[in-house]
Amino acid sequence: MQHSFKIAAVAALCATSFAAHAEMTMDANLELDTTYQGKVSAPATNARDSDLNMGGRVEFNVGAKATNGDAFVAGRASLLLKKDGDTGVDDMWVQFGNAGMDVKMGRFEAMDLFPLGKDTYIENSGYGGYHANKLRGRFGKDSVHIAPGFNAGPARIEVGLVYSKEDGEVRGVRPAVSFGSGPVTLRVGVESVKVVGGSDST
C-alpha cells in the first residue's frame, strides 16, 4: 500500500481562504558576467595562462502572497534561462504562518551565515572555505527541505531540516539566529550534516 501526502493541495486550500487579500507579482532581471583570469603555474614551470569568458542568465520570477490579518500564505518560483542555452529553476517554495512564526518548504536558500559584499568575487585556490552552507538549500528533487522560523522582535530563529535517502546527498539540521539593530545585523548558526551512504559528517 502506498501513501502520499500532497503539500500543494494544502497550500491551495489555505490560499483559497485568503483570496480576498491576495496579490501577485512578476519581474525579471538580466545578468552578464565577464571574467578575465591570469594564472601562473609556479614554481614548477612558471608557465602563464589567461582566460576570458562571459556567462550570464535571464531570471523570471513569479510570486504570490495572500493575507488575513497577520496570517499569510506566500509562494515564489524562479525560472533561469542561461547564456549557454541551458534552463533551470532557482527558487520554488511555499511559506505560510503569521507574524510570530512561519514554515517554509520547497527549493529555497535558508539564512546566509557568511554574506559577502555586493558584487564581490572570490576565487578559491585549492580547497575552498567552509561557510556553514551544506544545508543552506536549493536542493534537487531527491531532498526535502523545510525551515520553521520564529520571530521575536528584532531576532529571528530559523531551524533548517533537510532529509534525503539518496547516496551522496546530505541531510541534517541547521539552526540559525539573526539579530538586527539599525544598520547592524548579527547572524550565528551551526549545522549538523550527514552524507547519505557515507561516514562523513560535520
CSV table of C-alpha atoms in Angstrom, one decimal:
chain,number,residue,atom,x,y,z
A,1,MET,CA,0.0,0.0,0.0
A,2,GLN,CA,1.4,3.4,-1.0
A,3,HIS,CA,0.7,6.5,1.0
A,4,SER,CA,1.3,10.0,-0.4
A,5,PHE,CA,0.7,13.5,1.0
A,6,LYS,CA,0.4,16.5,-1.3
A,7,ILE,CA,1.6,19.7,0.3
A,8,ALA,CA,0.5,21.6,-2.8
A,9,ALA,CA,-3.1,20.7,-2.1
A,10,VAL,CA,-2.9,22.0,1.5
A,11,ALA,CA,-1.3,25.3,0.3
A,12,ALA,CA,-4.0,25.7,-2.3
A,13,LEU,CA,-6.7,25.3,0.3
A,14,CYS,CA,-5.1,27.8,2.6
A,15,ALA,CA,-4.7,30.3,-0.3
A,16,THR,CA,-8.3,30.0,-1.2
A,17,SER,CA,-9.4,31.2,2.3
A,18,PHE,CA,-7.2,34.3,1.9
A,19,ALA,CA,-8.4,35.1,-1.7
A,20,ALA,CA,-9.9,38.5,-0.7
A,21,HIS,CA,-6.4,39.8,0.2
A,22,ALA,CA,-4.2,38.1,-2.4
A,23,GLU,CA,-1.6,39.8,-4.5
A,24,MET,CA,0.7,38.5,-7.3
A,25,THR,CA,4.0,39.9,-8.6
A,26,MET,CA,6.1,39.2,-11.7
A,27,ASP,CA,9.5,40.5,-12.5
A,28,ALA,CA,12.7,39.6,-14.5
A,29,ASN,CA,16.4,40.6,-14.5
A,30,LEU,CA,19.4,40.1,-16.7
A,31,GLU,CA,22.9,39.3,-15.5
A,32,LEU,CA,26.1,39.2,-17.7
A,33,ASP,CA,29.4,38.2,-16.1
A,34,THR,CA,32.7,38.9,-17.9
A,35,THR,CA,35.6,37.3,-16.2
A,36,TYR,CA,39.4,37.6,-17.0
A,37,GLN,CA,41.8,35.3,-15.2
A,38,GLY,CA,45.5,35.2,-15.3
A,39,LYS,CA,47.3,32.1,-14.0
A,40,VAL,CA,50.9,31.3,-13.2
A,41,SER,CA,51.9,27.7,-12.7
A,42,ALA,CA,54.7,28.4,-10.2
A,43,PRO,CA,57.2,27.3,-9.2
A,44,ALA,CA,57.5,24.1,-11.3
A,45,THR,CA,57.3,25.7,-14.8
A,46,ASN,CA,56.3,29.3,-14.2
A,47,ALA,CA,54.0,28.9,-17.2
A,48,ARG,CA,51.5,31.7,-17.7
A,49,ASP,CA,48.0,31.3,-19.0
A,50,SER,CA,45.0,33.6,-19.3
A,51,ASP,CA,41.3,33.2,-20.0
A,52,LEU,CA,38.4,35.5,-20.9
A,53,ASN,CA,34.8,34.3,-20.7
A,54,MET,CA,31.3,35.6,-20.5
A,55,GLY,CA,28.4,34.0,-18.7
A,56,GLY,CA,25.0,35.1,-17.6
A,57,ARG,CA,21.3,34.4,-17.4
A,58,VAL,CA,17.8,35.9,-17.5
A,59,GLU,CA,15.7,35.2,-14.4
A,60,PHE,CA,11.9,35.3,-14.5
A,61,ASN,CA,10.2,35.4,-11.1
A,62,VAL,CA,6.6,34.9,-10.2
A,63,GLY,CA,5.4,35.4,-6.6
A,64,ALA,CA,2.1,35.5,-4.8
A,65,LYS,CA,1.0,36.3,-1.3
A,66,ALA,CA,-2.4,36.1,0.4
A,67,THR,CA,-3.0,37.6,3.9
A,68,ASN,CA,-5.7,37.6,6.5
A,69,GLY,CA,-4.7,39.8,9.4
A,70,ASP,CA,-1.2,38.8,10.3
A,71,ALA,CA,-1.6,35.3,8.8
A,72,PHE,CA,-0.3,34.7,5.3
A,73,VAL,CA,0.5,32.2,2.6
A,74,ALA,CA,3.2,33.1,0.1
A,75,GLY,CA,5.0,31.3,-2.8
A,76,ARG,CA,7.7,32.0,-5.4
A,77,ALA,CA,9.0,30.4,-8.5
A,78,SER,CA,12.1,31.5,-10.5
A,79,LEU,CA,13.0,30.3,-14.0
A,80,LEU,CA,16.5,30.7,-15.3
A,81,LEU,CA,17.4,31.0,-19.0
A,82,LYS,CA,21.2,30.7,-19.2
A,83,LYS,CA,23.6,32.1,-21.8
A,84,ASP,CA,24.8,28.6,-22.8
A,85,GLY,CA,21.3,27.6,-23.7
A,86,ASP,CA,20.5,25.6,-20.5
A,87,THR,CA,17.5,26.3,-18.4
A,88,GLY,CA,17.0,25.7,-14.7
A,89,VAL,CA,14.9,26.6,-11.6
A,90,ASP,CA,16.3,28.8,-8.8
A,91,ASP,CA,13.5,29.1,-6.3
A,92,MET,CA,10.3,27.1,-5.9
A,93,TRP,CA,8.8,27.4,-2.5
A,94,VAL,CA,5.7,28.0,-0.4
A,95,GLN,CA,5.6,29.7,3.0
A,96,PHE,CA,2.8,30.1,5.5
A,97,GLY,CA,2.4,31.4,9.0
A,98,ASN,CA,1.9,34.7,10.9
A,99,ALA,CA,3.9,37.5,12.5
A,100,GLY,CA,5.2,35.2,15.2
A,101,MET,CA,6.1,32.0,13.3
A,102,ASP,CA,6.1,30.5,9.8
A,103,VAL,CA,7.2,27.5,7.9
A,104,LYS,CA,8.9,27.5,4.5
A,105,MET,CA,9.3,24.4,2.3
A,106,GLY,CA,10.5,23.6,-1.2
A,107,ARG,CA,13.5,24.8,-3.1
A,108,PHE,CA,15.0,27.9,-1.4
A,109,GLU,CA,18.0,29.2,0.4
A,110,ALA,CA,17.9,29.5,4.2
A,111,MET,CA,19.7,32.1,6.3
A,112,ASP,CA,23.1,33.2,4.9
A,113,LEU,CA,25.6,33.0,7.7
A,114,PHE,CA,28.5,34.3,5.6
A,115,PRO,CA,27.1,37.1,3.4
A,116,LEU,CA,29.5,38.7,1.0
A,117,GLY,CA,29.6,42.3,-0.1
A,118,LYS,CA,27.6,43.2,-3.2
A,119,ASP,CA,29.4,42.3,-6.5
A,120,THR,CA,32.2,40.5,-4.6
A,121,TYR,CA,34.0,37.8,-6.5
A,122,ILE,CA,36.0,35.2,-4.6
A,123,GLU,CA,38.3,32.7,-6.4
A,124,ASN,CA,39.4,29.8,-4.3
A,125,SER,CA,42.8,28.3,-4.7
A,126,GLY,CA,42.9,24.6,-3.8
A,127,TYR,CA,40.4,23.9,-1.1
A,128,GLY,CA,37.5,26.4,-0.7
A,129,GLY,CA,36.4,27.7,2.7
A,130,TYR,CA,33.6,26.2,4.7
A,131,HIS,CA,30.7,28.7,5.1
A,132,ALA,CA,28.2,26.6,7.0
A,133,ASN,CA,26.2,26.2,3.8
A,134,LYS,CA,26.0,22.5,3.2
A,135,LEU,CA,22.4,22.5,4.4
A,136,ARG,CA,21.5,26.0,3.3
A,137,GLY,CA,19.3,25.0,0.4
A,138,ARG,CA,18.3,24.9,-3.2
A,139,PHE,CA,18.3,21.1,-3.3
A,140,GLY,CA,17.1,18.9,-6.1
A,141,LYS,CA,14.1,16.6,-6.2
A,142,ASP,CA,15.8,13.9,-4.1
A,143,SER,CA,15.9,16.1,-1.0
A,144,VAL,CA,13.2,17.5,1.3
A,145,HIS,CA,13.9,21.0,2.8
A,146,ILE,CA,11.7,22.5,5.5
A,147,ALA,CA,12.5,25.6,7.6
A,148,PRO,CA,10.3,26.6,10.6
A,149,GLY,CA,11.0,30.2,11.6
A,150,PHE,CA,10.2,32.1,14.8
A,151,ASN,CA,10.2,35.9,15.2
A,152,ALA,CA,10.8,37.7,18.5
A,153,GLY,CA,11.2,41.5,18.0
A,154,PRO,CA,14.5,42.1,16.2
A,155,ALA,CA,15.5,38.5,16.5
A,156,ARG,CA,14.6,35.6,14.1
A,157,ILE,CA,15.3,31.9,14.8
A,158,GLU,CA,15.3,29.5,11.8
A,159,VAL,CA,15.7,25.8,12.0
A,160,GLY,CA,16.5,24.2,8.7
A,161,LEU,CA,15.6,20.5,8.3
A,162,VAL,CA,17.0,18.5,5.3
A,163,TYR,CA,16.2,14.9,4.6
A,164,SER,CA,17.3,12.6,1.7
A,165,LYS,CA,17.7,8.8,1.2
A,166,GLU,CA,19.8,9.1,-2.0
A,167,ASP,CA,23.5,8.2,-1.8
A,168,GLY,CA,25.8,11.2,-1.9
A,169,GLU,CA,23.1,13.7,-0.8
A,170,VAL,CA,23.2,15.5,2.6
A,171,ARG,CA,20.7,15.6,5.4
A,172,GLY,CA,20.7,17.1,8.8
A,173,VAL,CA,19.7,20.1,11.0
A,174,ARG,CA,20.7,23.8,10.6
A,175,PRO,CA,19.6,26.1,13.4
A,176,ALA,CA,20.4,29.8,12.9
A,177,VAL,CA,19.7,33.1,14.6
A,178,SER,CA,19.8,36.7,13.3
A,179,PHE,CA,19.5,39.9,15.3
A,180,GLY,CA,19.1,43.3,13.7
A,181,SER,CA,19.5,46.7,15.2
A,182,GLY,CA,19.6,49.7,12.9
A,183,PRO,CA,22.3,49.2,10.3
A,184,VAL,CA,23.9,46.2,12.1
A,185,THR,CA,22.8,42.6,11.7
A,186,LEU,CA,24.4,39.7,13.5
A,187,ARG,CA,24.0,36.1,12.5
A,188,VAL,CA,25.1,32.9,14.2
A,189,GLY,CA,24.3,29.3,13.4
A,190,VAL,CA,25.5,25.7,13.2
A,191,GLU,CA,24.8,22.8,11.0
A,192,SER,CA,25.0,19.0,11.7
A,193,VAL,CA,25.5,17.3,8.3
A,194,LYS,CA,25.4,13.6,7.4
A,195,VAL,CA,26.3,12.4,3.9
A,196,VAL,CA,23.9,9.6,2.9
A,197,GLY,CA,25.7,6.4,2.2
A,198,GLY,CA,29.0,7.6,3.7
A,199,SER,CA,30.7,8.1,7.0
A,200,ASP,CA,31.4,11.8,6.6
A,201,SER,CA,29.6,14.2,9.0
A,202,THR,CA,30.3,17.7,10.3
